[in-house]
Amino acid sequence: RLADLKGLKRGRFRLGVITTAKYFAPEILGAFCEAYPGIDVSLKVSNRHRVIERMSNHEDDLYIFGEPDTIGLPVEATYLAPNPLIIVARADHPLVGASNIPLERIVQERFILREPGSGVRDTITRLFGEHGLKPNVRMELGSNEAIKHAIIAGLGISILSLHSLNLDAGAGRLSMLNVAGFPIQRDWYLVHPKGRELSLIARTFLAFAVEHQVNIQETLARTHAALCQSGPCN
Ligand code: PGA
């Protein structure tokens, strides 16, 4: 036990997360650093394909991403929190307030798509494909932030993680469209390669993050409520 405490006094912890988790990972890391002040932490944010590549190269101690069983590598995965994907439009878009909008209507809109390698892009492309539809892609952008700016600039609509709106939801410039089949329910998992023993620090962080998942869910609920003030929401 004493040895355990010693192991947590000083050390390094590297966390690699997909872009949608960057809206919450700093909060968890901040609380973790407060509880264990001697530990140096680093956070690497990249898209799904890059995070999986980092995991294959053992570049970090632990990862946060979704659908851990579809990556073709044996991993250990612990459920962390929901990651709902929603359709976002500028607040003055004519479809804001409409109910149960069919996906067929969405493809008539100009669409902003994430870069190749993005998990959200893969999910969206699969979803439209399953319906025999293709989004009317106006532009591709490599970040959720850039996409939010592009939506506000009137360049089109997009699909984003609800988490990506947690600081903007109250600002009133973006709205969630009520589209049939949405939100798409994705989830975040804490992941590491199977058979690779976690350090004491990584194990402690894992338990700490799971304990803090209630904060993630509360923030998500607040973001949802703020976005839904103007009409029917998914
Ligand atoms: P992305 O990851 O940043 O690669 O789109 C998000 C996700 O997979 O849900």
mmCIF file of C-alpha atoms and ligand atoms in Angstrom:
data_model
loop_
_atom_site.group_PDB
_atom_site.id
_atom_site.type_symbol
_atom_site.label_atom_id
_atom_site.label_comp_id
_atom_site.label_asym_id
_atom_site.label_seq_id
_atom_site.Cartn_x
_atom_site.Cartn_y
_atom_site.Cartn_z
ATOM 1 C CA ARG A 1 0.000 0.000 0.000
ATOM 2 C CA LEU A 2 2.833 2.296 0.888
ATOM 3 C CA ALA A 3 4.506 1.275 -2.364
ATOM 4 C CA ASP A 4 1.245 2.115 -4.136
ATOM 5 C CA LEU A 5 1.191 5.600 -2.698
ATOM 6 C CA LYS A 6 4.809 6.102 -3.637
ATOM 7 C CA GLY A 7 4.017 5.106 -7.206
ATOM 8 C CA LEU A 8 1.465 7.887 -7.388
ATOM 9 C CA LYS A 9 3.685 10.577 -5.909
ATOM 10 C CA ARG A 10 5.623 11.266 -9.035
ATOM 11 C CA GLY A 11 5.442 10.139 -12.621
ATOM 12 C CA ARG A 12 4.032 10.708 -16.055
ATOM 13 C CA PHE A 13 0.697 9.989 -17.632
ATOM 14 C CA ARG A 14 -0.037 10.357 -21.334
ATOM 15 C CA LEU A 15 -3.607 10.313 -22.561
ATOM 16 C CA GLY A 16 -4.557 10.120 -26.249
ATOM 17 C CA VAL A 17 -8.130 11.063 -27.191
ATOM 18 C CA ILE A 18 -10.304 11.544 -30.267
ATOM 19 C CA THR A 19 -11.331 15.104 -31.043
ATOM 20 C CA THR A 20 -14.813 14.800 -29.557
ATOM 21 C CA ALA A 21 -13.311 13.892 -26.172
ATOM 22 C CA LYS A 22 -11.191 17.023 -26.005
ATOM 23 C CA TYR A 23 -14.242 18.894 -24.747
ATOM 24 C CA PHE A 24 -14.112 16.920 -21.549
ATOM 25 C CA ALA A 25 -10.708 15.260 -21.157
ATOM 26 C CA PRO A 26 -9.059 18.463 -19.814
ATOM 27 C CA GLU A 27 -11.646 18.670 -17.017
ATOM 28 C CA ILE A 28 -10.959 15.088 -15.932
ATOM 29 C CA LEU A 29 -7.202 15.600 -16.209
ATOM 30 C CA GLY A 30 -7.466 18.828 -14.215
ATOM 31 C CA ALA A 31 -9.283 17.101 -11.375
ATOM 32 C CA PHE A 32 -6.807 14.201 -11.551
ATOM 33 C CA CYS A 33 -3.834 16.599 -11.311
ATOM 34 C CA GLU A 34 -5.381 18.236 -8.285
ATOM 35 C CA ALA A 35 -5.740 14.860 -6.582
ATOM 36 C CA TYR A 36 -2.229 13.723 -7.613
ATOM 37 C CA PRO A 37 -0.130 16.898 -7.924
ATOM 38 C CA GLY A 38 3.186 15.102 -8.492
ATOM 39 C CA ILE A 39 2.091 13.511 -11.759
ATOM 40 C CA ASP A 40 2.880 15.211 -15.066
ATOM 41 C CA VAL A 41 0.116 14.696 -17.599
ATOM 42 C CA SER A 42 -0.036 15.174 -21.321
ATOM 43 C CA LEU A 43 -3.038 15.122 -23.598
ATOM 44 C CA LYS A 44 -2.806 14.327 -27.287
ATOM 45 C CA VAL A 45 -5.893 15.062 -29.361
ATOM 46 C CA SER A 46 -6.262 13.575 -32.847
ATOM 47 C CA ASN A 47 -8.828 11.957 -35.081
ATOM 48 C CA ARG A 48 -9.889 8.338 -34.744
ATOM 49 C CA HIS A 49 -7.504 6.852 -37.291
ATOM 50 C CA ARG A 50 -4.559 8.725 -35.789
ATOM 51 C CA VAL A 51 -5.469 7.766 -32.204
ATOM 52 C CA ILE A 52 -5.601 4.110 -33.242
ATOM 53 C CA GLU A 53 -2.229 4.504 -34.936
ATOM 54 C CA ARG A 54 -0.805 6.048 -31.743
ATOM 55 C CA MET A 55 -2.155 3.098 -29.778
ATOM 56 C CA SER A 56 -0.527 0.609 -32.180
ATOM 57 C CA ASN A 57 2.796 2.419 -31.637
ATOM 58 C CA HIS A 58 2.309 2.551 -27.835
ATOM 59 C CA GLU A 59 2.713 6.325 -27.847
ATOM 60 C CA ASP A 60 0.415 6.974 -24.864
ATOM 61 C CA ASP A 61 -0.622 5.175 -21.667
ATOM 62 C CA LEU A 62 -4.382 5.202 -22.254
ATOM 63 C CA TYR A 63 -6.854 6.270 -24.962
ATOM 64 C CA ILE A 64 -10.395 7.533 -25.280
ATOM 65 C CA PHE A 65 -12.340 6.634 -28.419
ATOM 66 C CA GLY A 66 -15.485 4.821 -29.563
ATOM 67 C CA GLU A 67 -16.335 1.449 -31.133
ATOM 68 C CA PRO A 68 -13.239 -0.261 -29.730
ATOM 69 C CA ASP A 69 -14.298 -3.638 -31.118
ATOM 70 C CA THR A 70 -14.222 -2.561 -34.758
ATOM 71 C CA ILE A 71 -10.551 -1.606 -34.990
ATOM 72 C CA GLY A 72 -9.113 -5.061 -35.647
ATOM 73 C CA LEU A 73 -6.755 -5.011 -32.658
ATOM 74 C CA PRO A 74 -7.322 -6.826 -29.357
ATOM 75 C CA VAL A 75 -8.028 -4.192 -26.715
ATOM 76 C CA GLU A 76 -9.392 -3.798 -23.207
ATOM 77 C CA ALA A 77 -12.169 -1.215 -23.154
ATOM 78 C CA THR A 78 -14.020 0.370 -20.225
ATOM 79 C CA TYR A 79 -17.207 2.320 -20.896
ATOM 80 C CA LEU A 80 -16.846 6.005 -20.065
ATOM 81 C CA ALA A 81 -19.739 8.117 -21.358
ATOM 82 C CA PRO A 82 -22.192 8.678 -24.217
ATOM 83 C CA ASN A 83 -21.085 10.614 -27.294
ATOM 84 C CA PRO A 84 -24.262 11.545 -29.201
ATOM 85 C CA LEU A 85 -23.890 12.927 -32.719
ATOM 86 C CA ILE A 86 -26.384 15.594 -33.752
ATOM 87 C CA ILE A 87 -27.130 17.653 -36.845
ATOM 88 C CA VAL A 88 -26.200 21.292 -36.309
ATOM 89 C CA ALA A 89 -27.390 24.322 -38.284
ATOM 90 C CA ARG A 90 -27.126 28.053 -37.828
ATOM 91 C CA ALA A 91 -29.815 29.282 -35.449
ATOM 92 C CA ASP A 92 -31.694 31.124 -38.237
ATOM 93 C CA HIS A 93 -31.785 28.103 -40.572
ATOM 94 C CA PRO A 94 -35.322 27.469 -41.935
ATOM 95 C CA LEU A 95 -35.301 23.859 -40.680
ATOM 96 C CA VAL A 96 -34.772 24.918 -37.059
ATOM 97 C CA GLY A 97 -37.963 24.081 -35.167
ATOM 98 C CA ALA A 98 -39.218 21.493 -37.685
ATOM 99 C CA SER A 99 -39.908 18.013 -36.299
ATOM 100 C CA ASN A 100 -38.710 14.642 -37.511
ATOM 101 C CA ILE A 101 -36.918 15.958 -40.612
ATOM 102 C CA PRO A 102 -36.157 13.039 -42.989
ATOM 103 C CA LEU A 103 -32.541 12.376 -43.973
ATOM 104 C CA GLU A 104 -33.659 12.843 -47.604
ATOM 105 C CA ARG A 105 -34.309 16.498 -46.755
ATOM 106 C CA ILE A 106 -30.887 16.863 -45.121
ATOM 107 C CA VAL A 107 -29.054 15.868 -48.323
ATOM 108 C CA GLN A 108 -30.609 18.862 -50.064
ATOM 109 C CA GLU A 109 -28.636 21.117 -47.732
ATOM 110 C CA ARG A 110 -25.007 22.058 -48.223
ATOM 111 C CA PHE A 111 -22.999 19.853 -45.932
ATOM 112 C CA ILE A 112 -19.678 20.354 -44.148
ATOM 113 C CA LEU A 113 -17.748 17.108 -43.673
ATOM 114 C CA ARG A 114 -14.762 16.228 -41.449
ATOM 115 C CA GLU A 115 -11.436 15.090 -42.913
ATOM 116 C CA PRO A 116 -10.611 11.481 -43.912
ATOM 117 C CA GLY A 117 -9.517 9.624 -40.772
ATOM 118 C CA SER A 118 -12.311 11.112 -38.655
ATOM 119 C CA GLY A 119 -14.556 8.627 -36.877
ATOM 120 C CA VAL A 120 -17.512 10.991 -37.165
ATOM 121 C CA ARG A 121 -16.938 11.174 -40.925
ATOM 122 C CA ASP A 122 -16.881 7.350 -41.157
ATOM 123 C CA THR A 123 -20.123 7.121 -39.177
ATOM 124 C CA ILE A 124 -21.888 9.763 -41.253
ATOM 125 C CA THR A 125 -20.764 8.275 -44.556
ATOM 126 C CA ARG A 126 -21.976 4.841 -43.410
ATOM 127 C CA LEU A 127 -25.330 6.254 -42.282
ATOM 128 C CA PHE A 128 -26.051 8.095 -45.520
ATOM 129 C CA GLY A 129 -24.873 5.047 -47.499
ATOM 130 C CA GLU A 130 -27.279 2.767 -45.614
ATOM 131 C CA HIS A 131 -30.109 5.034 -46.766
ATOM 132 C CA GLY A 132 -28.841 5.112 -50.340
ATOM 133 C CA LEU A 133 -28.071 8.822 -49.901
ATOM 134 C CA LYS A 134 -25.038 11.038 -50.338
ATOM 135 C CA PRO A 135 -24.536 14.300 -48.487
ATOM 136 C CA ASN A 136 -24.155 17.370 -50.669
ATOM 137 C CA VAL A 137 -20.622 18.142 -49.490
ATOM 138 C CA ARG A 138 -19.773 21.813 -49.758
ATOM 139 C CA MET A 139 -16.440 21.597 -47.968
ATOM 140 C CA GLU A 140 -14.217 19.373 -45.871
ATOM 141 C CA LEU A 141 -12.735 20.719 -42.658
ATOM 142 C CA GLY A 142 -10.246 19.122 -40.306
ATOM 143 C CA SER A 143 -11.642 20.349 -37.007
ATOM 144 C CA ASN A 144 -14.900 20.603 -35.110
ATOM 145 C CA GLU A 145 -14.080 24.219 -34.247
ATOM 146 C CA ALA A 146 -13.624 25.153 -37.902
ATOM 147 C CA ILE A 147 -16.912 23.420 -38.716
ATOM 148 C CA LYS A 148 -18.772 25.450 -36.080
ATOM 149 C CA HIS A 149 -17.332 28.660 -37.545
ATOM 150 C CA ALA A 150 -18.291 27.560 -41.051
ATOM 151 C CA ILE A 151 -21.871 26.836 -39.943
ATOM 152 C CA ILE A 152 -22.105 30.280 -38.340
ATOM 153 C CA ALA A 153 -20.650 31.786 -41.534
ATOM 154 C CA GLY A 154 -23.568 30.261 -43.443
ATOM 155 C CA LEU A 155 -21.559 27.664 -45.368
ATOM 156 C CA GLY A 156 -23.818 24.753 -44.517
ATOM 157 C CA ILE A 157 -24.905 22.272 -41.870
ATOM 158 C CA SER A 158 -22.937 19.425 -40.316
ATOM 159 C CA ILE A 159 -22.977 16.532 -37.895
ATOM 160 C CA LEU A 160 -21.091 17.107 -34.659
ATOM 161 C CA SER A 161 -20.734 15.504 -31.283
ATOM 162 C CA LEU A 162 -23.048 17.134 -28.746
ATOM 163 C CA HIS A 163 -19.927 17.497 -26.557
ATOM 164 C CA SER A 164 -18.383 19.845 -29.118
ATOM 165 C CA LEU A 165 -21.087 22.414 -28.310
ATOM 166 C CA ASN A 166 -20.671 22.450 -24.545
ATOM 167 C CA LEU A 167 -19.204 25.945 -24.420
ATOM 168 C CA ASP A 168 -21.188 27.409 -27.331
ATOM 169 C CA ALA A 169 -24.652 26.016 -26.702
ATOM 170 C CA GLY A 170 -25.821 29.009 -24.720
ATOM 171 C CA ALA A 171 -24.513 31.529 -27.229
ATOM 172 C CA GLY A 172 -27.577 31.039 -29.411
ATOM 173 C CA ARG A 173 -25.847 30.977 -32.787
ATOM 174 C CA LEU A 174 -26.095 27.233 -33.386
ATOM 175 C CA SER A 175 -29.163 24.975 -33.221
ATOM 176 C CA MET A 176 -29.808 21.282 -33.264
ATOM 177 C CA LEU A 177 -32.076 20.022 -36.059
ATOM 178 C CA ASN A 178 -34.667 17.409 -35.171
ATOM 179 C CA VAL A 179 -33.812 14.749 -37.750
ATOM 180 C CA ALA A 180 -35.319 11.239 -37.877
ATOM 181 C CA GLY A 181 -32.868 8.690 -36.492
ATOM 182 C CA PHE A 182 -30.831 11.267 -34.552
ATOM 183 C CA PRO A 183 -28.951 11.574 -32.316
ATOM 184 C CA ILE A 184 -26.652 8.785 -33.439
ATOM 185 C CA GLN A 185 -25.617 7.105 -30.214
ATOM 186 C CA ARG A 186 -21.894 6.718 -30.019
ATOM 187 C CA ASP A 187 -19.949 6.139 -26.840
ATOM 188 C CA TRP A 188 -16.547 6.840 -25.389
ATOM 189 C CA TYR A 189 -14.421 4.079 -23.953
ATOM 190 C CA LEU A 190 -11.133 4.113 -22.085
ATOM 191 C CA VAL A 191 -8.997 1.796 -24.164
ATOM 192 C CA HIS A 192 -5.576 0.155 -24.091
ATOM 193 C CA PRO A 193 -4.027 -2.770 -25.962
ATOM 194 C CA LYS A 194 -4.951 -6.155 -24.547
ATOM 195 C CA GLY A 195 -2.127 -7.800 -22.638
ATOM 196 C CA ARG A 196 -0.252 -4.553 -22.084
ATOM 197 C CA GLU A 197 -0.086 -3.973 -18.382
ATOM 198 C CA LEU A 198 -1.210 -0.536 -17.283
ATOM 199 C CA SER A 199 1.027 1.482 -15.000
ATOM 200 C CA LEU A 200 -0.266 2.208 -11.533
ATOM 201 C CA ILE A 201 -0.859 5.813 -12.620
ATOM 202 C CA ALA A 202 -2.845 4.727 -15.680
ATOM 203 C CA ARG A 203 -4.939 2.320 -13.602
ATOM 204 C CA THR A 204 -5.598 5.072 -11.088
ATOM 205 C CA PHE A 205 -6.602 7.485 -13.852
ATOM 206 C CA LEU A 206 -8.939 4.902 -15.369
ATOM 207 C CA ALA A 207 -10.801 4.446 -12.085
ATOM 208 C CA PHE A 208 -10.784 8.213 -11.523
ATOM 209 C CA ALA A 209 -12.299 8.909 -14.958
ATOM 210 C CA VAL A 210 -15.037 6.320 -14.482
ATOM 211 C CA GLU A 211 -15.834 7.914 -11.132
ATOM 212 C CA HIS A 212 -16.148 11.312 -12.829
ATOM 213 C CA GLN A 213 -18.395 10.151 -15.660
ATOM 214 C CA VAL A 214 -21.391 11.622 -13.855
ATOM 215 C CA ASN A 215 -19.903 15.103 -14.447
ATOM 216 C CA ILE A 216 -19.641 14.333 -18.159
ATOM 217 C CA GLN A 217 -23.287 13.286 -18.286
ATOM 218 C CA GLU A 218 -24.390 16.397 -16.403
ATOM 219 C CA THR A 219 -22.487 18.681 -18.763
ATOM 220 C CA LEU A 220 -23.996 16.837 -21.718
ATOM 221 C CA ALA A 221 -27.520 17.281 -20.325
ATOM 222 C CA ARG A 222 -26.890 21.016 -19.791
ATOM 223 C CA THR A 223 -25.579 21.405 -23.348
ATOM 224 C CA HIS A 224 -28.623 19.580 -24.695
ATOM 225 C CA ALA A 225 -31.041 21.717 -22.689
ATOM 226 C CA ALA A 226 -29.349 24.955 -23.812
ATOM 227 C CA LEU A 227 -29.483 23.887 -27.460
ATOM 228 C CA CYS A 228 -33.132 22.910 -27.278
ATOM 229 C CA GLN A 229 -34.449 26.215 -25.976
ATOM 230 C CA SER A 230 -35.638 27.306 -29.395
ATOM 231 C CA GLY A 231 -37.871 24.384 -30.410
ATOM 232 C CA PRO A 232 -38.103 20.628 -30.968
ATOM 233 C CA CYS A 233 -34.777 18.992 -30.525
ATOM 234 C CA ASN A 234 -33.563 15.406 -30.830
HETATM 235 P P1 PGA B 1 -13.148 11.930 -34.782
HETATM 236 O O1 PGA B 1 -13.646 11.057 -33.605
HETATM 237 O O2 PGA B 1 -12.549 13.143 -34.188
HETATM 238 O O3 PGA B 1 -12.128 11.018 -35.430
HETATM 239 O O4 PGA B 1 -14.281 12.217 -35.710
HETATM 240 C C1 PGA B 1 -14.874 11.147 -33.041
HETATM 241 C C2 PGA B 1 -15.537 9.793 -32.966
HETATM 242 O O5 PGA B 1 -14.997 8.795 -33.480
HETATM 243 O O6 PGA B 1 -16.646 9.759 -32.381
#
